[in-house]
Amino acid sequence: MASTSLSSEDANYVKMSLLLTGISPRAVRKLFDREFAPSCLDASIKKEYNALNDLKLNHRITQSQWNLLFPRHPDVPNSKSFDITLMITLLRNLTAMNPPQFGYEKLPTSIEITPAADLCRIKYYRNYFAHLDQGKIDTAFFQISWTDMTGAINRLGGEQMKLECDQLKTKPLDQTNQEIMMDVKRSSNEIRELRGSLENLKLSCIEMKKCNAILNENHEEVKKSFELLNEKVTTLYHDTVPWNIRAQIDKTLGKWKDRDSMFVETRAAQQVLNHL
């Protein structure tokens, strides 16, 4: 049975996914290895320990990425194990390259062809692709983004990678590639689900912090109340006369003083009354 061709939007989605996940990381690694020679990578990373630790504290480097930078002895770091996000982070923060005109968060203009601008392009399109709700890319946007991306890959990785990009663009995709497309879509959905779970965890953490603050306040109030109660109990414990008997004694002494009109209160009398 003849296979039915995929729609152009579906094919664009698959090809852009393969470009971003398969070819562009190798192009970035080419630049990375030029800036951080593989034979000196271990020494270079150790030299920048303080700067890398600051990036980790600021959540720019994850714990799993940190483990790749500082593996257990006798292993040493290897750029082949670095993901594209880690490599771009290191290139941006540990090299002397100048940032693009409008910073790293916006798509550079077409006239900017510096390594920093090309890294920014790759990062921009990866983020755009990750946030697509539908597994489709219209042809107009595909043509513009493909030209922009392959130009960056060519400058970073060389002519051979540019040739791979050209071959991928013209490669026919039909229903036999359905499994590839579904895997890509599943991966994108999983990423969105993970991102949603992360946001929920952040919200839960905020709520837990609020509850913890309230519990701490209540704890302090209970602690103060307990201290006051403890003082009263201690006072009653050291008083040899029960409180109810003491009340009767005070009442009786009051009656004596009221009935005895000849009673003259002196210091000695007051001391006797206090002892009673």
Coordinates of C-alpha atoms in Angstrom, one line a residue:
M1 CA 0.0 0.0 0.0
A2 CA 1.4 3.4 -0.9
S3 CA 2.3 5.6 2.0
T4 CA 0.5 9.0 2.4
S5 CA 2.8 12.0 2.6
L6 CA 2.8 14.0 5.8
S7 CA 1.5 17.5 5.6
S8 CA 4.2 20.2 5.0
E9 CA 3.5 21.7 8.5
D10 CA 4.2 18.2 10.1
A11 CA 7.3 17.7 8.0
N12 CA 8.6 21.2 8.9
Y13 CA 8.1 20.3 12.6
V14 CA 10.1 17.1 12.3
K15 CA 12.9 18.6 10.3
M16 CA 13.2 21.6 12.7
S17 CA 13.3 19.2 15.6
L18 CA 16.1 17.2 14.0
L19 CA 18.0 20.3 13.2
L20 CA 17.8 21.7 16.8
T21 CA 18.4 18.4 18.7
G22 CA 20.8 16.7 16.3
I23 CA 22.9 19.2 14.4
S24 CA 22.9 22.4 16.3
P25 CA 24.4 20.9 19.6
R26 CA 27.4 19.6 17.5
A27 CA 27.9 23.0 16.0
V28 CA 27.9 24.6 19.5
R29 CA 30.3 21.9 20.7
K30 CA 32.7 22.8 17.8
L31 CA 32.9 26.4 19.1
F32 CA 33.1 25.2 22.7
D33 CA 36.1 22.9 22.0
R34 CA 37.9 25.8 20.2
E35 CA 37.4 28.0 23.3
F36 CA 38.1 25.2 25.9
A37 CA 40.6 22.8 24.4
P38 CA 39.6 19.3 25.4
S39 CA 43.1 18.5 26.6
C40 CA 42.9 21.4 29.0
L41 CA 39.2 21.3 29.9
D42 CA 39.7 19.9 33.3
A43 CA 42.2 22.5 34.3
S44 CA 40.2 25.3 32.7
I45 CA 37.1 24.3 34.7
K46 CA 38.9 24.0 38.0
K47 CA 40.4 27.4 37.4
E48 CA 36.9 28.9 37.1
Y49 CA 35.5 27.1 40.2
N50 CA 34.4 30.3 42.0
A51 CA 32.7 31.7 38.9
L52 CA 31.0 28.4 38.3
N53 CA 29.9 28.1 41.9
D54 CA 28.3 31.5 41.7
L55 CA 26.4 30.4 38.6
K56 CA 25.2 27.3 40.5
L57 CA 24.1 29.4 43.4
N58 CA 22.1 31.6 41.0
H59 CA 20.5 28.5 39.5
R60 CA 22.2 29.0 36.2
I61 CA 23.8 25.6 36.5
T62 CA 21.9 22.6 37.7
Q63 CA 23.2 19.9 40.1
S64 CA 23.3 17.4 37.2
Q65 CA 25.3 19.8 35.1
W66 CA 27.6 20.5 38.1
N67 CA 28.3 16.8 38.3
L68 CA 29.4 16.8 34.7
L69 CA 31.8 19.7 35.4
F70 CA 33.2 18.1 38.5
P71 CA 32.9 14.3 38.2
R72 CA 34.3 11.9 40.8
H73 CA 37.9 11.0 40.6
P74 CA 39.4 9.6 38.4
D75 CA 36.9 10.8 35.8
V76 CA 37.5 14.2 34.1
P77 CA 35.0 16.5 32.4
N78 CA 34.3 15.9 28.7
S79 CA 32.4 18.3 26.5
K80 CA 30.8 15.3 24.7
S81 CA 28.7 14.8 27.8
F82 CA 27.7 18.5 28.1
D83 CA 24.2 19.5 26.9
I84 CA 23.8 22.5 24.7
T85 CA 22.4 24.7 27.5
L86 CA 25.5 24.0 29.7
M87 CA 27.9 24.8 26.8
I88 CA 26.2 28.0 26.0
T89 CA 26.2 29.0 29.7
L90 CA 29.9 28.4 29.9
L91 CA 30.7 30.3 26.7
R92 CA 28.6 33.3 27.7
N93 CA 30.1 33.6 31.2
L94 CA 33.6 32.3 31.0
T95 CA 34.8 33.7 27.6
A96 CA 35.5 37.2 26.4
M97 CA 32.8 37.2 23.6
N98 CA 30.7 40.3 23.5
P99 CA 26.9 39.8 23.9
P100 CA 24.5 40.6 21.0
Q101 CA 23.3 44.2 20.6
F102 CA 20.0 43.5 22.3
G103 CA 21.2 40.9 24.8
Y104 CA 20.9 37.1 24.9
E105 CA 17.1 37.0 25.4
K106 CA 16.1 38.4 22.0
L107 CA 16.6 37.2 18.5
P108 CA 19.6 39.0 17.0
T109 CA 19.3 41.0 13.8
S110 CA 20.4 39.4 10.5
I111 CA 23.5 41.6 10.3
E112 CA 24.9 40.2 13.6
I113 CA 27.0 37.2 12.7
T114 CA 29.3 37.0 15.8
P115 CA 29.6 33.7 17.7
A116 CA 27.6 35.2 20.6
A117 CA 24.8 36.2 18.2
D118 CA 24.8 32.7 16.7
L119 CA 24.5 31.1 20.1
C120 CA 21.7 33.4 20.9
R121 CA 19.9 32.3 17.7
I122 CA 20.2 28.7 18.6
K123 CA 18.9 29.3 22.1
Y124 CA 16.0 31.4 20.8
Y125 CA 14.7 28.9 18.4
R126 CA 15.2 26.0 20.8
N127 CA 13.0 27.9 23.3
Y128 CA 10.4 28.8 20.7
F129 CA 10.3 25.1 19.5
A130 CA 9.9 23.9 23.1
H131 CA 6.8 26.1 23.7
L132 CA 4.9 25.0 20.6
D133 CA 1.5 23.7 21.5
Q134 CA 1.0 22.0 18.2
G135 CA 3.4 19.7 16.3
K136 CA 3.2 21.9 13.3
I137 CA 5.3 24.8 11.8
D138 CA 3.9 26.9 8.9
T139 CA 6.1 27.1 5.8
A140 CA 6.7 30.9 6.0
F141 CA 8.2 30.7 9.5
F142 CA 10.0 27.5 8.7
Q143 CA 11.9 29.1 5.7
I144 CA 12.9 32.2 7.7
S145 CA 14.0 30.2 10.9
W146 CA 15.7 27.5 8.9
T147 CA 17.9 30.0 7.0
D148 CA 18.7 31.8 10.2
M149 CA 19.6 28.6 12.0
T150 CA 21.6 27.0 9.3
G151 CA 23.6 30.2 8.8
A152 CA 24.5 30.1 12.5
I153 CA 25.4 26.3 12.3
N154 CA 27.6 27.0 9.3
R155 CA 29.6 29.7 11.0
L156 CA 29.9 27.7 14.2
G157 CA 30.4 24.2 12.9
G158 CA 31.7 24.6 9.3
E159 CA 30.6 23.7 5.8
Q160 CA 30.2 20.0 6.5
M161 CA 27.4 20.7 9.0
K162 CA 25.8 23.2 6.6
L163 CA 25.7 20.4 4.0
E164 CA 23.9 18.1 6.5
C165 CA 21.4 20.9 7.1
D166 CA 20.8 21.2 3.3
Q167 CA 20.3 17.4 3.0
L168 CA 17.9 17.3 5.9
K169 CA 15.8 20.1 4.4
T170 CA 15.3 18.3 1.1
K171 CA 14.9 14.8 2.6
P172 CA 11.4 13.5 1.8
L173 CA 9.4 12.5 4.9
D174 CA 6.3 10.3 4.6
Q175 CA 4.1 8.2 6.8
T176 CA 7.1 5.9 7.5
N177 CA 8.5 8.7 9.6
Q178 CA 5.4 8.9 11.7
E179 CA 7.2 7.2 14.6
I180 CA 9.9 9.9 14.6
M181 CA 7.3 12.6 14.6
M182 CA 5.3 11.0 17.4
D183 CA 8.5 10.7 19.5
V184 CA 9.2 14.3 19.0
K185 CA 5.7 15.3 20.0
R186 CA 5.8 13.1 23.0
S187 CA 9.1 14.6 24.1
S188 CA 7.6 18.1 23.7
N189 CA 4.5 17.2 25.7
E190 CA 6.7 15.6 28.4
I191 CA 8.7 18.8 28.6
R192 CA 5.6 20.9 29.0
E193 CA 4.2 18.6 31.6
L194 CA 7.5 18.7 33.5
R195 CA 7.5 22.5 33.3
G196 CA 3.9 22.6 34.6
S197 CA 4.9 20.2 37.5
L198 CA 7.8 22.4 38.3
E199 CA 5.6 25.5 38.5
N200 CA 3.2 23.6 40.8
L201 CA 6.1 22.6 43.0
K202 CA 7.2 26.2 43.2
L203 CA 3.7 27.3 44.2
S204 CA 3.5 24.5 46.8
C205 CA 6.9 25.5 48.2
I206 CA 5.7 29.1 48.6
E207 CA 2.5 27.9 50.4
M208 CA 4.6 25.7 52.6
K209 CA 6.8 28.6 53.5
K210 CA 3.8 30.7 54.4
C211 CA 2.4 27.9 56.6
N212 CA 5.7 27.4 58.2
A213 CA 5.9 31.1 59.1
I214 CA 2.4 30.9 60.6
L215 CA 3.4 27.8 62.6
N216 CA 6.5 29.6 63.9
E217 CA 4.3 32.5 65.1
N218 CA 1.9 30.2 66.8
H219 CA 4.8 28.3 68.3
E220 CA 6.1 31.5 69.8
E221 CA 2.7 32.4 71.3
V222 CA 2.3 28.9 72.7
K223 CA 5.8 29.0 74.1
K224 CA 5.1 32.4 75.9
S225 CA 1.8 31.0 77.3
F226 CA 3.6 27.9 78.5
E227 CA 6.2 30.0 80.2
L228 CA 3.6 32.1 82.0
L229 CA 1.8 28.9 83.1
N230 CA 5.0 27.4 84.2
E231 CA 5.7 30.4 86.4
K232 CA 2.3 30.2 88.0
V233 CA 2.7 26.5 88.6
T234 CA 6.1 27.0 90.1
T235 CA 4.7 29.7 92.4
L236 CA 1.9 27.4 93.5
Y237 CA 4.3 24.5 93.9
H238 CA 6.5 26.4 96.3
D239 CA 3.6 27.8 98.3
T240 CA 3.0 25.4 101.2
V241 CA -0.5 26.7 101.8
P242 CA -3.1 25.6 99.2
W243 CA -4.7 28.4 97.4
N244 CA -8.2 27.6 98.6
I245 CA -7.1 27.5 102.3
R246 CA -5.2 30.8 101.8
A247 CA -8.3 32.4 100.5
Q248 CA -10.2 31.3 103.6
I249 CA -7.5 32.6 105.9
D250 CA -7.5 36.0 104.2
K251 CA -11.2 36.2 104.5
T252 CA -11.1 35.3 108.3
L253 CA -8.3 37.8 108.9
G254 CA -10.4 40.5 107.2
K255 CA -13.4 39.7 109.5
W256 CA -11.1 39.9 112.6
K257 CA -9.9 43.4 111.6
D258 CA -13.4 44.6 110.8
R259 CA -14.8 43.3 114.2
D260 CA -12.0 44.6 116.4
S261 CA -12.5 48.4 116.4
M262 CA -9.7 48.7 118.9
F263 CA -7.2 47.2 116.5
V264 CA -4.3 49.4 115.7
E265 CA -2.2 48.3 112.7
T266 CA 1.5 48.4 113.6
R267 CA 4.5 47.1 111.8
A268 CA 4.7 44.1 114.1
A269 CA 1.0 43.4 113.6
Q270 CA 1.4 43.5 109.9
Q271 CA 4.3 41.0 110.1
V272 CA 2.2 38.7 112.1
L273 CA -0.7 38.9 109.7
N274 CA 1.7 38.3 106.8
H275 CA 3.0 35.2 108.5
L276 CA -0.5 34.0 109.2

